[in-house]
Amino acid sequence: MARSSASKGSPAPVLDSPRMSSRGKKRTSKRPGKKAKASGTQTPARTKSTPGTAESMAAKQRDISVSEFFAKNRHLLGFDNPRKALLTAVKEAVDNALDACEEGGILPDITVVIEDLTDTNGNGSNKPVKGKKKAKAEPAPKKTPAKSSRYRITIVDNGPGIVKKQVEHIFGRLLYGSKFHRLKMSRGQQGIGISAAGMYGLITTGKPMMIQTRPKKNKPAHHIELAINTKTNRAEVTMDVETDDFPLARLRTLTPGTRKLSTQSQFLDAFVYPTGTSVTIELEGRYQKGRGSVDEFLELTAIANPHARITFVPPSKVSAPEDSGDDAEALLAPSASEGVPSSSSSGTGVSPASSADSTATTTELDGVIIFPRAINELPPETLEIQPHPKGLELGILLQMLKESAAEKPDLTLAQFLRNKLSRVNAPTASKLCKKIGLTARTRAADVDHATAEKLFAAFQDIDLPAPPTDCLAPIGVQQLLRGMFKGVRAEFFAASSRPAQVYRGRPFLIEAGIAFGGELRGDDTARVIRFANRVPLLFQQSGCSSFKAVTETKWKNYDLQQPRAGLPVGPIVIMLHMASVWVPFTSESKEAIADYDEIRKEMKLALMECGRKLGSYLRKRKKMKREGERRDVFERYIGEIAKAINAINDTDAKELYDVLLEQAREKTAVADQILNDEGKRIKAQNDDDDGVIIVDSEPVPSASANATPAPSASEGVSSSSSGVGVPPASSPPGRTGVSPVSPSSSPRKKKRIVKKKKRKSPKPNPGDQLFE
Amino acid sequence: MAKKRTTKKTTTSRAKTANAADRDVLTDRKIIALADDVAKRAFAGAEPRIEIPTRSRSNTNWNKKRGILEMGDNASERQLFNLNQAKQFMQTCLHASSVKELIAADKTLSLRGMFYKGLHTVAGTKEKTFAEQTESDGVLEDLEVALSSLREELHIFAKKAGTMVGNITLIDSGDEINCRKMGSGGYAIPSIVEPDVIQFGKCEAKFILHCEKNTVWSRFNEDRFWEKHNCILTEGGGQPPRGVRRMLRRLHDELKLPVICLLDCDPWGHYIYSVIKQGSISLAFESERLAIPDARFLGIRSKDYKACGLSDDVQIALTDNDIKRAKEIAAYPWFEGKKHWQKEIKIMLDSGFKMEVESLITKDISYVTETYVPERLKTKDWLD
């Protein structure tokens, strides 16, 4: 039982990211067998009608393959319904792709293509099978159920590729992975393995998985097709050839959008994908928009991974809603498909990989959605750490002792403590040994259960430094801002990144972000988007610690409405990210973060930081509005005054009007400046921290920028530059790590300018008609 | 002498004396100066503003020697580029131009008329220049002090809100008014009672009895009190408007008639007396020609509850507001030094109730006219 609890408590889910192993990391290939046995013992088949003898029963008792187990219990892996299955398959592949790229030190460029294979309805259905030379041999798929249809998903990454002989293990076996037991921050915890997705596809469509991978530049790629044998938990390779077709040329001509982008080298360009892997799975699913959709997952992934460029080709049609359906309006909708020029479509011959426009926003072109790269740096590589004694559970301790002893029989207890645990040095180790009445020389192998229990108790008593926190890689304030900026059409963005903390001996850190206003809907409750180790959490929101943190934060302090113990109401998106070597999920489904006080407290602190920024922005905005009204008031009465004065002393009314109007504008302009300079809060926002982006949706008439406001606008907010231009861009000096904007770049139509001031463009002069 | 000349005129339009004409020229000049200042400032790039003497308690001085309230030197600027004042600035300009028009046409308008004169929708908006008449009235008072012109000089009058009857003959715009023959309604005191409009004719009356309200006044009139006691009976409908106060003042000054007030025993009544006697805070600039420092307060007094043996039923409990106001009044410098007034207010506060003049009716319908007032007059039992 100790073992099974260990696997449950482990950060890495069983089927995690098997691809890792191929890159020379350590792997735990023993795992699958163990688990298989465990599950096998749980499910002896039994017939109730005829009482059986021990022998007759024994005849039926047999080993069950882990694959078989999960094939029957696919809901455990996130394939409970067709819609979720499609999402899970995409998610597994994307998570793996990102992990692979990062481990290979490559800026991820990921393309997700979902093809609609329902061939009964005409319309773009009979998807070109021309490129697909192989799948023919497979048996005909079973009849498509009414509520789902067939899709072919293809996920292509530009990662380091996979060594050919590992392909079948990685994709063809469940529970084959590298991250199962280590304490390291990785996406892996989320997934249940690409092999499970492949297995699901096999079960629902009978089609094998198709993998192309090119591990070495300029060398042929491998094309492998395999089906998992659920009985043996081994892959059956049905095809294994060398090919030059990577990335798949077929996909480039899939839709008008992909054709267009391809001609601009914007879609699956060989230059961008010199190495990499492509996975294709046919499966039964439902493609719908809205909450919990593939679109949402990719949007959120793009937010938490601003260093990645993700291209998404959705299927030609959306499935009919199955029930009331979430309202499909995505708050993070890509910009209008009218084709706002962006980094992705405007540059000619510019490799997308080289253009990380700081003001990149999600765009859609002829049905292809592009989440551009917003930052050109990979997140720092995270370190693996040893478990901290305070966070250890007895079962795990026992298991570690046993494993260590097996590895090295003469290992002493002191050595074990020092080498296998975090923050235990030699004095502490001998202190611990003394405490439990053993000498430091005692062999680890000789520690029995009772002693281990004593040792475990001693861990709780002793003072130890907190575990190291350099094992965590925050997304970072700048990156968060960029990520949200490209994905959320808001006018104000704030982010904060908390220092690392510890819960139960495990380091973690919390980051929060807020997007406010703009095109977000104001009458709804806030949308909370949650991430754990950069992976979006899409389900079980209300059970999540982050959700509680949001509702417990006093949003009223920041000028937002908040019903009692509820989410704030307003045009706001709240983002929370937890990075940890071990994210405590509430359940196996890994959809919500468990409610630890330490975690919730950090979340609230992070939210409060963002809230303060938002509050001061809102207050400032109110002031600006007041200024605007003030000017309106003046302008309104000036005409009357001019007329009255004219009636009294014959002053030229028009002239007087013009003079007064000018004064009015000056007056309010002056007031604007005073506002900006005097308000301490506003100043703080400007100078102290960079965790803010403010977007001015209105173009600023250059004439009205009377000297002072404009410069102050750009200097404080380093997060984004003020012009949006055509990449390649060049940058004003002093911008940190932001890709540059050419000074000559003319403002584009839908302006997303970072600016401190919101200024009204002068109204047409009412006086003109007034005195005609 | 001027008034004598005008008495002979009997035109229906307002009689215009040389005096009045001079006055109009002067007012006109002041208005033009105000407009010129606004324009001049605007063209010079300075903020247009109008200086308006402050009409508040803080800018009201008690001239003990003369026994009247006077306006201090404090003035506030009405600025165009001040969110709270912009609209009023515009309204002041509008009214200034209206007044100029009135002067040119030699016509007068009521306060309400002025409200309509200036009322229109601001160009390019849905907003009206004046939301309601009170806004306009306030702006007109401001304009008065800003130009240091009286309301009459701006050709503006208020609605009639006072009545008189008694042994006197008046000439109003050339018409002879015999106040002895005014029936039950009495003569309505006009808003403008300046000598060029109203002149005094034959007068036998020896004093003036001023009542707070019309109801009490009617009682006196019906009982022919003015006949029996040879006096003039006036009434100001609560806080007397300027026309009534000016009429009292002129009767007092020119005909040497003492003014005796019959008001309620409450802070409101006390303040009416204070206004008649020394002038009001908001119109301190007019005290000079309105205040009657010799006016007397006859009643009713807090002691009358016992003195007249009134029943408990007439008591009206003082509200918190009343108590606050009473204390405020007691603290006014012009009440501060008067022992009997301090005592009067203290008794009222201690007893915790106020009384109206009508409470005397509980004794007898005509108790107030036949017993109460005559007795007090005889014994000169009044407050100064």
PDB file of N, CA and C in Angstrom, chain A residues 350-395:
ATOM      1  N   VAL A 350       9.420  37.172 -43.182  1.00  0.00           N
ATOM      2  CA  VAL A 350      10.006  37.188 -41.857  1.00  0.00           C
ATOM      3  C   VAL A 350       9.665  35.890 -41.171  1.00  0.00           C
ATOM      4  N   SER A 351      10.656  35.273 -40.670  1.00  0.00           N
ATOM      5  CA  SER A 351      10.367  34.031 -39.977  1.00  0.00           C
ATOM      6  C   SER A 351       9.660  34.348 -38.676  1.00  0.00           C
ATOM      7  N   PRO A 352       8.582  33.652 -38.414  1.00  0.00           N
ATOM      8  CA  PRO A 352       7.844  33.931 -37.201  1.00  0.00           C
ATOM      9  C   PRO A 352       8.709  33.741 -35.955  1.00  0.00           C
ATOM     10  N   ALA A 353       9.618  32.829 -36.064  1.00  0.00           N
ATOM     11  CA  ALA A 353      10.424  32.554 -34.881  1.00  0.00           C
ATOM     12  C   ALA A 353      11.247  33.765 -34.487  1.00  0.00           C
ATOM     13  N   SER A 354      11.556  34.578 -35.468  1.00  0.00           N
ATOM     14  CA  SER A 354      12.417  35.704 -35.159  1.00  0.00           C
ATOM     15  C   SER A 354      11.632  36.913 -34.712  1.00  0.00           C
ATOM     16  N   SER A 355      10.357  36.865 -34.891  1.00  0.00           N
ATOM     17  CA  SER A 355       9.607  38.071 -34.551  1.00  0.00           C
ATOM     18  C   SER A 355       8.812  37.858 -33.276  1.00  0.00           C
ATOM     19  N   ALA A 356       9.274  38.424 -32.244  1.00  0.00           N
ATOM     20  CA  ALA A 356       8.486  38.397 -31.031  1.00  0.00           C
ATOM     21  C   ALA A 356       8.059  39.824 -30.776  1.00  0.00           C
ATOM     22  N   ASP A 357       6.944  40.122 -31.295  1.00  0.00           N
ATOM     23  CA  ASP A 357       6.443  41.479 -31.153  1.00  0.00           C
ATOM     24  C   ASP A 357       5.915  41.658 -29.742  1.00  0.00           C
ATOM     25  N   SER A 358       6.392  42.662 -29.106  1.00  0.00           N
ATOM     26  CA  SER A 358       5.981  42.853 -27.717  1.00  0.00           C
ATOM     27  C   SER A 358       4.503  43.148 -27.623  1.00  0.00           C
ATOM     28  N   THR A 359       3.944  43.619 -28.677  1.00  0.00           N
ATOM     29  CA  THR A 359       2.527  43.924 -28.609  1.00  0.00           C
ATOM     30  C   THR A 359       1.734  42.930 -29.426  1.00  0.00           C
ATOM     31  N   ALA A 360       2.294  41.752 -29.585  1.00  0.00           N
ATOM     32  CA  ALA A 360       1.628  40.732 -30.368  1.00  0.00           C
ATOM     33  C   ALA A 360       0.271  40.416 -29.784  1.00  0.00           C
ATOM     34  N   THR A 361      -0.668  40.246 -30.644  1.00  0.00           N
ATOM     35  CA  THR A 361      -1.978  39.820 -30.186  1.00  0.00           C
ATOM     36  C   THR A 361      -2.448  38.677 -31.068  1.00  0.00           C
ATOM     37  N   THR A 362      -3.345  37.935 -30.481  1.00  0.00           N
ATOM     38  CA  THR A 362      -3.873  36.792 -31.185  1.00  0.00           C
ATOM     39  C   THR A 362      -4.633  37.250 -32.430  1.00  0.00           C
ATOM     40  N   THR A 363      -4.401  36.586 -33.513  1.00  0.00           N
ATOM     41  CA  THR A 363      -5.098  36.999 -34.725  1.00  0.00           C
ATOM     42  C   THR A 363      -5.673  35.788 -35.412  1.00  0.00           C
ATOM     43  N   GLU A 364      -6.575  36.061 -36.288  1.00  0.00           N
ATOM     44  CA  GLU A 364      -7.179  34.988 -37.052  1.00  0.00           C
ATOM     45  C   GLU A 364      -7.107  35.370 -38.508  1.00  0.00           C
ATOM     46  N   LEU A 365      -6.651  34.462 -39.317  1.00  0.00           N
ATOM     47  CA  LEU A 365      -6.564  34.762 -40.741  1.00  0.00           C
ATOM     48  C   LEU A 365      -7.165  33.606 -41.506  1.00  0.00           C
ATOM     49  N   ASP A 366      -8.203  33.880 -42.215  1.00  0.00           N
ATOM     50  CA  ASP A 366      -8.874  32.856 -43.010  1.00  0.00           C
ATOM     51  C   ASP A 366      -9.074  31.567 -42.227  1.00  0.00           C
ATOM     52  N   GLY A 367      -9.527  31.704 -41.041  1.00  0.00           N
ATOM     53  CA  GLY A 367      -9.849  30.524 -40.246  1.00  0.00           C
ATOM     54  C   GLY A 367      -8.685  29.943 -39.484  1.00  0.00           C
ATOM     55  N   VAL A 368      -7.487  30.445 -39.714  1.00  0.00           N
ATOM     56  CA  VAL A 368      -6.344  29.930 -38.969  1.00  0.00           C
ATOM     57  C   VAL A 368      -6.059  30.895 -37.824  1.00  0.00           C
ATOM     58  N   ILE A 369      -6.035  30.357 -36.636  1.00  0.00           N
ATOM     59  CA  ILE A 369      -5.809  31.220 -35.477  1.00  0.00           C
ATOM     60  C   ILE A 369      -4.344  31.160 -35.099  1.00  0.00           C
ATOM     61  N   ILE A 370      -3.764  32.329 -34.930  1.00  0.00           N
ATOM     62  CA  ILE A 370      -2.348  32.370 -34.595  1.00  0.00           C
ATOM     63  C   ILE A 370      -2.161  33.046 -33.250  1.00  0.00           C
ATOM     64  N   PHE A 371      -1.564  32.328 -32.354  1.00  0.00           N
ATOM     65  CA  PHE A 371      -1.179  32.913 -31.074  1.00  0.00           C
ATOM     66  C   PHE A 371       0.302  33.222 -31.206  1.00  0.00           C
ATOM     67  N   PRO A 372       0.625  34.461 -31.465  1.00  0.00           N
ATOM     68  CA  PRO A 372       2.017  34.754 -31.790  1.00  0.00           C
ATOM     69  C   PRO A 372       2.910  34.649 -30.555  1.00  0.00           C
ATOM     70  N   ARG A 373       4.170  34.587 -30.822  1.00  0.00           N
ATOM     71  CA  ARG A 373       5.132  34.568 -29.736  1.00  0.00           C
ATOM     72  C   ARG A 373       5.269  35.991 -29.217  1.00  0.00           C
ATOM     73  N   ALA A 374       5.195  36.145 -27.915  1.00  0.00           N
ATOM     74  CA  ALA A 374       5.261  37.490 -27.362  1.00  0.00           C
ATOM     75  C   ALA A 374       6.596  37.760 -26.700  1.00  0.00           C
ATOM     76  N   ILE A 375       7.375  36.735 -26.541  1.00  0.00           N
ATOM     77  CA  ILE A 375       8.661  36.949 -25.886  1.00  0.00           C
ATOM     78  C   ILE A 375       9.648  35.921 -26.401  1.00  0.00           C
ATOM     79  N   ASN A 376      10.874  36.395 -26.599  1.00  0.00           N
ATOM     80  CA  ASN A 376      11.848  35.555 -27.271  1.00  0.00           C
ATOM     81  C   ASN A 376      12.776  34.781 -26.336  1.00  0.00           C
ATOM     82  N   GLU A 377      12.348  34.592 -25.120  1.00  0.00           N
ATOM     83  CA  GLU A 377      13.225  33.887 -24.191  1.00  0.00           C
ATOM     84  C   GLU A 377      12.537  32.641 -23.691  1.00  0.00           C
ATOM     85  N   LEU A 378      13.279  31.623 -23.610  1.00  0.00           N
ATOM     86  CA  LEU A 378      12.751  30.404 -23.002  1.00  0.00           C
ATOM     87  C   LEU A 378      12.687  30.603 -21.499  1.00  0.00           C
ATOM     88  N   PRO A 379      11.730  29.989 -20.865  1.00  0.00           N
ATOM     89  CA  PRO A 379      11.757  30.049 -19.396  1.00  0.00           C
ATOM     90  C   PRO A 379      13.015  29.346 -18.901  1.00  0.00           C
ATOM     91  N   PRO A 380      13.543  29.799 -17.789  1.00  0.00           N
ATOM     92  CA  PRO A 380      14.764  29.165 -17.302  1.00  0.00           C
ATOM     93  C   PRO A 380      14.547  27.679 -17.030  1.00  0.00           C
ATOM     94  N   GLU A 381      15.582  26.939 -17.294  1.00  0.00           N
ATOM     95  CA  GLU A 381      15.519  25.499 -17.023  1.00  0.00           C
ATOM     96  C   GLU A 381      15.364  25.297 -15.518  1.00  0.00           C
ATOM     97  N   THR A 382      14.479  24.423 -15.147  1.00  0.00           N
ATOM     98  CA  THR A 382      14.281  24.220 -13.716  1.00  0.00           C
ATOM     99  C   THR A 382      15.137  23.061 -13.225  1.00  0.00           C
ATOM    100  N   LEU A 383      15.482  23.164 -11.966  1.00  0.00           N
ATOM    101  CA  LEU A 383      16.324  22.127 -11.379  1.00  0.00           C
ATOM    102  C   LEU A 383      15.464  21.104 -10.658  1.00  0.00           C
ATOM    103  N   GLU A 384      16.019  19.929 -10.605  1.00  0.00           N
ATOM    104  CA  GLU A 384      15.326  18.898  -9.847  1.00  0.00           C
ATOM    105  C   GLU A 384      15.817  18.972  -8.408  1.00  0.00           C
ATOM    106  N   ILE A 385      14.934  18.825  -7.454  1.00  0.00           N
ATOM    107  CA  ILE A 385      15.393  18.857  -6.058  1.00  0.00           C
ATOM    108  C   ILE A 385      15.032  17.551  -5.367  1.00  0.00           C
ATOM    109  N   GLN A 386      15.720  17.325  -4.260  1.00  0.00           N
ATOM    110  CA  GLN A 386      15.398  16.164  -3.426  1.00  0.00           C
ATOM    111  C   GLN A 386      14.215  16.531  -2.546  1.00  0.00           C
ATOM    112  N   PRO A 387      13.488  15.545  -2.119  1.00  0.00           N
ATOM    113  CA  PRO A 387      12.369  15.854  -1.220  1.00  0.00           C
ATOM    114  C   PRO A 387      12.869  16.477   0.069  1.00  0.00           C
ATOM    115  N   HIS A 388      12.083  17.391   0.584  1.00  0.00           N
ATOM    116  CA  HIS A 388      12.407  18.034   1.844  1.00  0.00           C
ATOM    117  C   HIS A 388      11.813  17.192   2.968  1.00  0.00           C
ATOM    118  N   PRO A 389      12.563  16.981   4.061  1.00  0.00           N
ATOM    119  CA  PRO A 389      12.065  16.096   5.118  1.00  0.00           C
ATOM    120  C   PRO A 389      10.673  16.468   5.616  1.00  0.00           C
ATOM    121  N   LYS A 390      10.405  17.780   5.679  1.00  0.00           N
ATOM    122  CA  LYS A 390       9.111  18.190   6.234  1.00  0.00           C
ATOM    123  C   LYS A 390       7.952  17.825   5.308  1.00  0.00           C
ATOM    124  N   GLY A 391       8.258  17.655   4.066  1.00  0.00           N
ATOM    125  CA  GLY A 391       7.186  17.371   3.131  1.00  0.00           C
ATOM    126  C   GLY A 391       7.022  15.897   2.830  1.00  0.00           C
ATOM    127  N   LEU A 392       7.821  15.111   3.501  1.00  0.00           N
ATOM    128  CA  LEU A 392       7.851  13.688   3.209  1.00  0.00           C
ATOM    129  C   LEU A 392       6.710  12.969   3.920  1.00  0.00           C
ATOM    130  N   GLU A 393       6.243  11.905   3.285  1.00  0.00           N
ATOM    131  CA  GLU A 393       5.284  11.079   3.990  1.00  0.00           C
ATOM    132  C   GLU A 393       5.991   9.778   4.375  1.00  0.00           C
ATOM    133  N   LEU A 394       5.456   9.156   5.385  1.00  0.00           N
ATOM    134  CA  LEU A 394       6.136   7.977   5.935  1.00  0.00           C
ATOM    135  C   LEU A 394       6.332   6.902   4.870  1.00  0.00           C
ATOM    136  N   GLY A 395       5.313   6.681   4.129  1.00  0.00           N
ATOM    137  CA  GLY A 395       5.373   5.650   3.090  1.00  0.00           C
ATOM    138  C   GLY A 395       6.494   5.919   2.095  1.00  0.00           C
TER     139      GLY A 395
END
